[in-house]
XYZ file of C-alpha atoms in Angstrom:
578
model
C -21.849 -15.452 -12.234
C -25.314 -13.537 -12.908
C -28.230 -15.559 -11.901
C -30.979 -15.416 -14.301
C -32.812 -12.113 -14.543
C -30.348 -10.996 -11.969
C -30.273 -7.448 -12.979
C -28.002 -4.995 -9.880
C -29.374 -2.116 -12.040
C -32.347 -2.612 -11.078
C -34.152 -2.012 -7.583
C -36.458 -5.370 -7.715
C -33.658 -8.173 -8.578
C -32.396 -7.078 -5.026
C -35.447 -8.241 -3.492
C -35.633 -11.094 -5.038
C -32.398 -12.068 -4.419
C -33.322 -12.183 -0.975
C -36.933 -13.735 -0.671
C -35.960 -15.927 1.992
C -35.539 -13.042 4.752
C -37.979 -11.384 2.812
C -40.614 -14.549 3.239
C -39.612 -14.493 6.876
C -40.113 -10.735 7.230
C -43.558 -10.930 5.810
C -45.008 -13.631 8.256
C -43.403 -12.224 11.123
C -44.950 -8.989 10.033
C -48.269 -10.213 9.347
C -48.420 -11.752 12.745
C -47.202 -8.276 14.469
C -49.251 -5.614 12.512
C -52.693 -7.752 12.891
C -51.583 -7.944 16.484
C -51.342 -4.685 16.777
C -55.342 -4.593 16.879
C -55.696 -6.337 20.029
C -54.216 -3.389 21.950
C -56.799 -0.556 21.062
C -59.164 -3.961 21.838
C -58.295 -4.583 25.393
C -57.173 -0.706 26.124
C -61.293 -0.258 25.687
C -62.045 -4.086 27.225
C -60.050 -2.213 30.221
C -61.621 0.159 30.569
C -65.001 -0.553 30.249
C -64.220 -3.523 33.474
C -62.522 -0.907 35.659
C -65.897 1.294 35.357
C -67.474 -2.067 35.822
C -65.220 -2.907 38.777
C -65.942 0.922 40.121
C -70.235 0.223 40.474
C -69.839 -3.250 41.692
C -70.783 -4.914 38.967
C -67.583 -7.225 38.679
C -64.578 -7.878 40.803
C -61.299 -7.310 40.893
C -60.152 -10.611 39.206
C -62.109 -10.175 36.469
C -59.835 -6.836 35.318
C -56.493 -9.071 36.558
C -57.257 -12.003 33.819
C -58.041 -9.478 31.222
C -54.623 -7.644 32.061
C -52.795 -10.974 32.018
C -54.404 -11.762 28.812
C -52.878 -8.292 27.551
C -49.526 -8.517 28.954
C -49.720 -12.316 27.245
C -50.994 -11.414 23.591
C -48.605 -7.940 23.965
C -45.425 -10.270 24.595
C -46.212 -12.277 21.637
C -46.732 -9.623 19.910
C -43.551 -7.896 20.707
C -41.965 -11.388 20.023
C -42.910 -10.929 16.166
C -41.793 -7.455 15.468
C -38.724 -8.182 17.101
C -38.082 -10.943 14.870
C -39.052 -8.850 11.729
C -37.288 -6.326 12.794
C -34.683 -8.963 12.976
C -34.801 -10.656 9.080
C -35.211 -6.620 8.033
C -31.918 -6.083 9.241
C -30.363 -9.450 7.260
C -32.678 -8.227 4.011
C -30.552 -4.562 4.398
C -27.252 -6.102 5.430
C -27.281 -8.730 2.556
C -28.607 -6.038 0.218
C -25.807 -3.500 1.657
C -23.687 -6.058 0.538
C -23.720 -7.550 -2.652
C -24.517 -3.805 -3.577
C -21.033 -2.081 -2.645
C -19.568 -5.573 -4.032
C -21.157 -4.991 -7.229
C -20.311 -1.379 -7.236
C -16.499 -1.606 -6.437
C -16.393 -4.592 -8.833
C -17.494 -2.261 -11.840
C -15.127 0.031 -10.553
C -12.420 -2.206 -10.949
C -13.532 -3.090 -14.911
C -13.599 0.712 -15.674
C -10.960 2.123 -17.702
C -9.003 4.313 -15.637
C -9.775 7.555 -17.905
C -13.346 6.648 -17.343
C -12.397 7.209 -13.470
C -10.185 10.161 -13.768
C -13.596 12.296 -15.373
C -14.347 12.086 -11.883
C -13.099 13.389 -8.676
C -12.428 10.937 -6.230
C -14.702 12.896 -3.744
C -17.103 11.735 -5.476
C -16.668 7.810 -6.399
C -16.252 7.866 -2.696
C -19.111 9.192 -1.756
C -21.428 7.787 -3.845
C -19.541 4.058 -3.105
C -20.469 4.303 0.719
C -22.653 6.946 1.513
C -25.509 6.498 -1.555
C -25.077 2.932 -1.759
C -26.005 3.565 2.650
C -28.599 5.848 1.477
C -29.993 3.746 -1.637
C -29.982 0.330 1.288
C -31.943 1.888 3.524
C -34.904 3.591 1.595
C -35.217 0.445 0.849
C -35.048 -1.107 4.460
C -37.481 1.594 5.889
C -40.164 0.561 2.756
C -39.730 -2.914 3.458
C -40.706 -2.369 7.459
C -42.945 0.217 6.510
C -45.252 -2.126 4.478
C -46.521 -3.463 7.196
C -45.660 -1.548 10.007
C -47.442 1.150 7.958
C -49.904 -0.063 5.375
C -50.895 -4.013 7.319
C -51.380 -1.800 10.794
C -53.719 0.644 8.565
C -55.711 -1.838 6.885
C -55.899 -3.186 10.607
C -57.208 -0.365 12.133
C -59.267 1.067 9.278
C -61.132 -2.324 9.567
C -62.033 -1.517 13.085
C -63.115 2.248 12.372
C -65.339 0.396 10.164
C -66.777 -2.218 12.204
C -67.357 0.590 15.143
C -69.434 2.742 12.893
C -68.510 3.298 9.035
C -70.198 6.683 9.364
C -67.966 8.176 11.597
C -64.943 6.550 10.187
C -65.395 8.208 6.602
C -65.464 11.401 8.476
C -62.431 11.454 10.389
C -60.408 9.522 7.799
C -61.099 12.586 5.294
C -57.595 14.977 7.848
C -54.948 12.076 6.917
C -55.178 12.186 2.878
C -53.732 15.554 3.223
C -50.857 14.562 4.740
C -49.587 11.756 1.921
C -50.920 15.516 -0.535
C -48.525 17.177 1.521
C -45.242 14.979 1.292
C -46.194 14.065 -2.692
C -45.824 18.442 -3.192
C -42.555 18.158 -0.620
C -40.911 15.565 -3.260
C -39.181 18.569 -5.432
C -37.647 19.841 -2.127
C -36.686 17.261 -0.904
C -34.948 16.157 -3.983
C -33.464 19.548 -4.772
C -31.791 19.378 -1.725
C -30.328 15.866 -0.849
C -28.965 16.013 -4.473
C -26.909 18.926 -3.444
C -26.035 17.776 0.159
C -24.500 14.553 -2.195
C -22.636 16.468 -4.418
C -21.332 18.691 -1.228
C -20.260 15.422 0.363
C -18.422 14.498 -2.677
C -16.639 17.774 -2.431
C -15.699 17.194 1.149
C -14.493 14.018 0.072
C -12.159 15.374 -2.190
C -11.012 18.289 -0.510
C -10.147 15.558 2.552
C -8.091 13.364 0.735
C -6.773 16.300 -1.064
C -5.581 17.849 2.256
C -4.132 13.837 3.533
C -2.089 13.101 0.028
C -1.125 16.731 -0.293
C 0.383 17.125 3.779
C 4.011 17.647 3.188
C 4.169 19.861 0.276
C 1.736 21.957 1.510
C 3.819 22.218 4.579
C 7.291 22.226 2.848
C 5.832 25.811 0.837
C 3.798 27.149 3.532
C 0.795 26.390 1.532
C -1.222 25.539 5.202
C -3.329 27.941 5.860
C -4.536 28.722 2.855
C -4.999 24.951 2.100
C -7.013 24.906 5.237
C -9.161 28.275 3.781
C -10.247 26.334 1.137
C -10.929 22.855 2.449
C -12.914 24.728 5.661
C -15.523 26.913 2.729
C -16.266 22.997 1.834
C -17.048 21.965 5.258
C -19.905 24.789 6.320
C -20.942 24.389 2.745
C -21.463 20.572 3.384
C -22.574 21.633 7.067
C -25.739 24.155 5.365
C -26.360 21.698 2.502
C -27.247 18.642 5.281
C -28.810 21.064 7.636
C -30.955 21.929 4.186
C -31.788 18.156 3.144
C -32.698 16.929 6.618
C -34.529 20.626 7.624
C -37.504 19.662 5.561
C -37.863 16.151 6.829
C -37.848 17.335 10.678
C -40.403 20.418 10.085
C -42.934 18.700 8.154
C -42.995 15.579 10.561
C -45.179 17.264 13.079
C -47.371 19.213 10.819
C -47.848 15.369 9.307
C -49.150 14.848 12.244
C -51.337 17.701 13.722
C -53.344 16.860 9.929
C -53.585 13.531 10.602
C -55.153 13.678 14.090
C -57.623 16.641 12.359
C -60.406 13.786 12.770
C -59.502 13.643 16.132
C -61.868 16.022 16.572
C -65.483 15.259 14.933
C -64.454 11.700 16.754
C -64.626 13.404 20.201
C -67.869 14.984 18.965
C -69.607 12.382 17.321
C -68.156 9.785 19.866
C -70.344 11.384 22.832
C -73.454 11.179 20.996
C -73.069 7.397 20.249
C -71.741 7.080 23.955
C -74.932 9.039 25.211
C -77.220 7.102 22.628
C -78.146 9.955 20.681
C -75.618 9.148 17.216
C -75.833 6.818 14.573
C -74.988 3.556 16.432
C -75.168 3.405 20.234
C -71.571 2.719 21.686
C -70.769 1.812 25.941
C -66.788 2.810 27.297
C -64.865 0.328 25.610
C -66.144 1.268 21.991
C -65.563 4.824 22.566
C -62.394 4.490 23.773
C -61.022 1.551 21.503
C -61.918 3.875 18.314
C -60.293 7.104 19.415
C -57.165 4.492 20.257
C -57.239 2.974 17.215
C -58.137 6.389 15.317
C -54.818 7.638 17.162
C -53.194 5.197 16.136
C -54.177 5.188 12.132
C -52.844 8.814 12.678
C -49.280 7.979 13.658
C -49.024 5.452 11.070
C -50.280 8.090 8.615
C -47.554 10.829 9.489
C -44.657 8.218 9.546
C -46.150 6.965 6.014
C -46.067 10.810 4.729
C -42.047 10.774 6.506
C -41.519 7.446 4.517
C -42.422 9.418 0.736
C -39.512 12.372 1.743
C -37.144 9.311 3.124
C -37.246 7.237 -0.238
C -37.273 10.628 -1.845
C -34.127 10.744 -0.784
C -32.844 7.030 -1.294
C -33.807 8.219 -5.504
C -31.407 10.416 -5.338
C -28.755 7.907 -3.884
C -30.403 5.697 -6.404
C -29.658 8.023 -9.299
C -26.508 8.224 -8.887
C -25.033 4.981 -8.007
C -26.903 3.101 -10.879
C -24.689 4.233 -13.806
C -21.937 2.202 -11.535
C -24.310 -0.989 -10.924
C -25.735 -1.026 -14.633
C -23.890 -4.335 -16.674
C -22.237 -5.125 -13.621
C -21.990 -7.963 -11.504
C -19.443 -10.015 -9.194
C -16.432 -10.469 -10.974
C -15.710 -13.641 -12.724
C -12.723 -15.750 -11.724
C -10.224 -14.750 -14.500
C -7.704 -18.077 -15.570
C -4.422 -17.569 -17.643
C -5.330 -17.866 -21.177
C -3.241 -20.147 -23.043
C 0.497 -19.141 -24.760
C 0.350 -17.765 -28.309
C 2.025 -15.534 -30.876
C 1.780 -11.848 -29.989
C 1.782 -10.223 -33.019
C 1.561 -5.900 -33.583
C 1.375 -4.443 -36.473
C 1.296 -0.834 -37.383
C -0.277 0.632 -33.717
C 0.132 4.239 -33.973
C -1.622 5.333 -30.801
C -2.572 8.897 -29.794
C -4.193 10.404 -26.364
C -7.266 11.756 -26.133
C -7.076 15.528 -27.731
C -3.543 15.224 -28.044
C -0.067 14.404 -30.344
C 0.427 11.008 -31.675
C 3.020 8.713 -29.676
C 2.837 5.803 -31.864
C 3.832 5.444 -35.503
C 3.064 2.083 -37.362
C 5.029 -0.375 -34.178
C 5.116 -3.240 -35.809
C 6.875 -6.865 -34.249
C 6.328 -9.969 -33.046
C 6.871 -12.177 -30.313
C 6.601 -16.194 -30.083
C 6.019 -17.476 -26.656
C 9.188 -17.971 -24.274
C 10.707 -14.766 -25.851
C 11.695 -11.570 -23.791
C 11.712 -7.941 -25.583
C 13.417 -5.153 -24.446
C 11.810 -1.916 -25.475
C 13.926 1.462 -24.824
C 14.620 4.436 -26.210
C 15.023 8.403 -24.771
C 13.054 10.196 -22.374
C 9.293 10.457 -23.642
C 9.604 7.906 -26.334
C 6.403 6.315 -25.648
C 8.154 3.156 -24.475
C 5.245 3.258 -21.655
C 2.763 3.675 -23.929
C 3.221 1.174 -25.317
C 2.768 -0.834 -22.619
C -0.164 0.582 -21.961
C -1.457 0.212 -24.949
C -1.981 -3.633 -24.141
C -3.992 -2.595 -21.630
C -6.633 -1.409 -23.810
C -7.652 2.027 -22.277
C -7.763 4.391 -25.092
C -8.367 3.438 -28.572
C -5.524 2.310 -30.984
C -5.512 2.255 -34.706
C -3.603 -0.680 -36.358
C -3.446 -4.273 -34.854
C -2.763 -6.156 -31.505
C -3.161 -9.906 -32.075
C -3.161 -12.635 -29.824
C -3.452 -15.988 -30.903
C -4.474 -14.538 -34.392
C -7.706 -12.386 -32.194
C -8.183 -8.375 -32.100
C -7.376 -7.663 -28.339
C -9.225 -4.571 -28.217
C -12.442 -7.184 -29.298
C -11.721 -9.462 -26.558
C -14.203 -9.035 -23.136
C -12.627 -7.332 -19.727
C -12.151 -10.563 -18.739
C -10.565 -12.244 -21.890
C -8.099 -9.370 -21.891
C -7.242 -9.865 -17.960
C -6.791 -13.424 -18.763
C -3.829 -12.759 -21.416
C -2.062 -9.249 -20.633
C -0.402 -9.030 -16.449
C 0.824 -5.155 -16.461
C 3.621 -3.776 -13.953
C 3.559 0.082 -14.015
C 6.869 2.012 -13.623
C 4.896 3.252 -10.663
C 3.280 0.275 -8.592
C 0.122 -0.138 -6.469
C 0.076 -1.358 -3.875
C -2.492 -2.930 -0.874
C -2.091 -1.614 2.285
C -1.982 -4.689 3.678
C 1.045 -7.542 4.820
C 4.055 -7.948 2.196
C 2.319 -11.923 1.841
C -0.976 -10.655 0.592
C 0.449 -7.979 -1.838
C 1.846 -10.878 -3.422
C -0.784 -13.609 -3.202
C -4.144 -10.917 -3.654
C -6.007 -14.412 -1.076
C -4.749 -17.324 -3.023
C -3.013 -20.151 -0.827
C 0.831 -20.754 -1.349
C 3.734 -19.547 0.153
C 4.808 -15.472 -1.191
C 8.740 -16.958 -0.507
C 9.447 -18.585 -3.976
C 8.169 -14.978 -5.779
C 10.072 -13.070 -3.821
C 13.415 -15.501 -4.168
C 12.853 -14.518 -7.380
C 12.806 -10.481 -6.949
C 15.326 -10.748 -4.729
C 13.861 -9.731 -1.815
C 13.473 -12.818 0.267
C 16.433 -11.798 2.715
C 15.197 -8.269 3.117
C 11.843 -9.248 4.168
C 13.242 -11.964 6.297
C 14.621 -9.149 8.146
C 11.356 -7.939 9.064
C 9.595 -7.614 12.007
C 6.704 -9.847 11.366
C 8.320 -10.951 7.785
C 5.757 -11.893 5.350
C 2.904 -10.555 7.754
C 4.349 -7.218 7.947
C 2.515 -4.374 7.200
C 3.972 -2.524 4.523
C 1.212 0.298 4.463
C -1.216 2.686 2.287
C 0.616 2.368 -1.048
C 3.399 0.598 0.562
C 5.009 4.374 2.026
C 6.980 1.759 4.601
C 9.196 0.298 1.850
C 11.768 1.815 0.118
C 11.202 2.681 -3.892
C 12.940 -0.627 -5.175
C 11.293 -2.933 -2.496
C 8.260 -1.505 -3.376
C 8.710 -2.509 -7.293
C 10.651 -5.088 -6.503
C 7.184 -6.387 -4.388
C 4.959 -5.237 -7.575
C 6.749 -7.287 -9.688
C 6.828 -10.399 -7.403
C 3.033 -10.305 -7.209
C 3.270 -9.828 -10.926
C 5.334 -13.180 -11.741
C 3.248 -14.592 -8.840
C -0.128 -14.540 -10.827
C 1.713 -14.619 -14.278
C -0.088 -14.773 -18.200
C 1.043 -15.420 -21.364
C 2.182 -11.441 -21.775
C 4.005 -9.682 -19.036
C 4.624 -6.065 -19.755
C 6.927 -4.479 -16.832
C 7.925 -0.968 -16.960
C 10.974 0.214 -15.513
C 11.060 -3.313 -12.935
C 14.683 -2.415 -12.590
C 14.837 1.199 -11.981
C 15.838 1.514 -8.252
C 17.829 -1.820 -7.640
C 21.832 -2.087 -8.271
C 23.399 -3.977 -11.718
C 24.293 -7.412 -9.510
C 20.371 -7.024 -8.140
C 19.476 -6.004 -11.426
C 21.440 -9.143 -13.371
C 20.157 -11.761 -11.083
C 16.342 -10.821 -11.780
C 17.075 -11.046 -15.415
C 18.743 -14.258 -14.931
C 15.126 -15.583 -12.430
C 12.933 -13.835 -14.777
C 14.605 -15.929 -17.795
C 14.046 -19.098 -15.875
C 9.802 -18.173 -14.770
C 9.222 -16.722 -18.561
C 8.615 -20.055 -19.240
C 6.577 -20.322 -22.791
C 4.919 -16.751 -21.555
C 6.284 -13.502 -23.583
C 7.834 -10.564 -21.475
C 7.759 -6.656 -23.121
C 10.678 -5.399 -20.736
C 10.519 -1.768 -20.966
C 13.603 0.210 -19.583
C 15.645 3.397 -19.946
C 18.711 0.503 -18.740
C 20.150 -1.329 -21.682
C 22.817 -2.775 -19.377
C 21.007 -6.457 -19.482
C 19.028 -5.811 -23.307
C 22.092 -8.146 -24.909
C 20.599 -11.622 -23.215
C 16.641 -10.030 -24.821
C 15.707 -12.467 -27.949
C 14.560 -9.007 -29.945
C 14.677 -4.938 -28.709
C 12.700 -1.909 -29.676
C 14.612 1.128 -30.073
C 11.504 3.909 -29.661
C 12.912 6.937 -30.934
C 10.130 9.778 -32.086
C 7.005 8.115 -31.885
C 8.938 5.252 -34.394
C 10.923 2.222 -33.772
C 13.143 -0.227 -34.963
C 12.782 -3.500 -34.293
C 15.776 -6.422 -34.087
C 18.242 -8.421 -32.115
C 20.298 -7.040 -29.464
C 23.421 -7.228 -32.252
C 21.402 -5.898 -35.231
C 20.601 -3.033 -33.840
C 24.219 -2.477 -32.502
C 24.954 -2.413 -35.691
C 22.289 -0.664 -37.919
C 20.893 1.388 -35.506
C 23.240 4.559 -34.136
C 20.921 5.716 -31.141
C 20.535 2.035 -29.346
C 24.142 1.981 -29.976
C 25.553 5.592 -28.569
C 23.263 4.674 -25.694
C 24.201 0.685 -24.911
C 27.866 1.466 -24.893
C 27.376 4.463 -22.987
C 25.668 2.790 -20.351
C 27.801 -0.240 -20.394
C 30.972 1.820 -20.554
C 29.940 3.914 -17.058
C 29.395 3.045 -13.249
C 25.850 1.853 -12.635
C 24.865 2.604 -8.841
C 20.994 2.073 -7.814
C 19.042 5.081 -8.168
């Protein structure tokens, strides 16, 4: 659930959400950075004390006491520094975790056509590299607010207290570093953007190299693909060097500009020590002033470098933000109550493609199994996908009297369960692929799809890892495991696309019997090119050339020649596992 005012696509929302660690960062950061002013002060006093010891004006015990106090103050300051960094890191980790969770949830809610418009490599780069870059920029900003901002105020205050005229002259140079950093904004951003785009192309090439490895090897394309991969790798390396070159080479220049004021301090500060300057100084004052200015210059150069780091983070934020807009962590979707499904004049065409479905009309009530069949490429899979609302459709699909396309994504998810003819399995255990983290046992659902005995014979039973995409399972096992998952997380409308494509006739009949039992008051749309068991369906939809005939099995046998020929041909022929 989204908290009031929480906008994942706004940076400020992450700072607002993590106010507790940031409050601790503020307290410890102030203690640390104000305490940094003690360093130059003690350095000056130690220099003066050493001079007095050498002159015989004081003894070594005084020097030892001063040094012990310096060590104690330094220990306190460094403890505050450790605490500040700990809570800054906790803040960054929390932001990273939440930003990725929201981004992944947003990707899950996006329709497949939207995702296919972008390469997998680009999405992978945005989901990992760009989020990390954004969070790193936020972490550096949070850190430098204290390590640079507060410390600079402390150092400038101390300099003004010693000699305000010399301070103003010496501080004419540090702003030049800021000005230069601002001027570098465009080249830094441009190089960072090119680097990120190249990273996306390299990730895409890596994924392609893995997924197509067998094909490339069989057809002798390995050398050609290796050459293409090396070209993208070289481009990535070149752009990575360019992106980091500006930041790496400019840092010494920032520091040199900031330190130019030290020349004035040596010249005019020495006159103060000699009593001919604006104020009268001893060695302690001169040492403290020079040490403060040196530390101030270091902070200024780091602040200039921070500008460049933030600019790079802004590039990543610009790439990530569209995936976060309107996003939030997903709500747990509860199945809707059973209701009638009414499809009227459903017409569907893919973008820039010919019409696949024309005026499909039928009604199904809770408890029914509706068989959908037809010749190859007749549009039955498209009919099933229409219920996912991935593409706009014409006509009407109503559930419980409410139009499906007008519902929210969460409402649609609570109504329609879908099993495609290419099941998508997790690279996890059999158990997790069925339960998806829910409590309970997967055995009843494995039994329903006749997979219980096969899983029991596996090395680790239900805890056996199936591999990426279920690669360690046979085609039939993959389909049945995905069907078990669909039945476990049942919805009032289940669209099953070819669930029997890789099982034998006996197994198919047993699964069909279990479906009839488990369907209960739900509606099952059974899309299949195998018609052996369609005589057990409550309704049958025969699709041909984008149009459909609807009726009972017996009605279609009598009135639809295409259906009658297909059913009788399959019923009379042998039916082995494919």
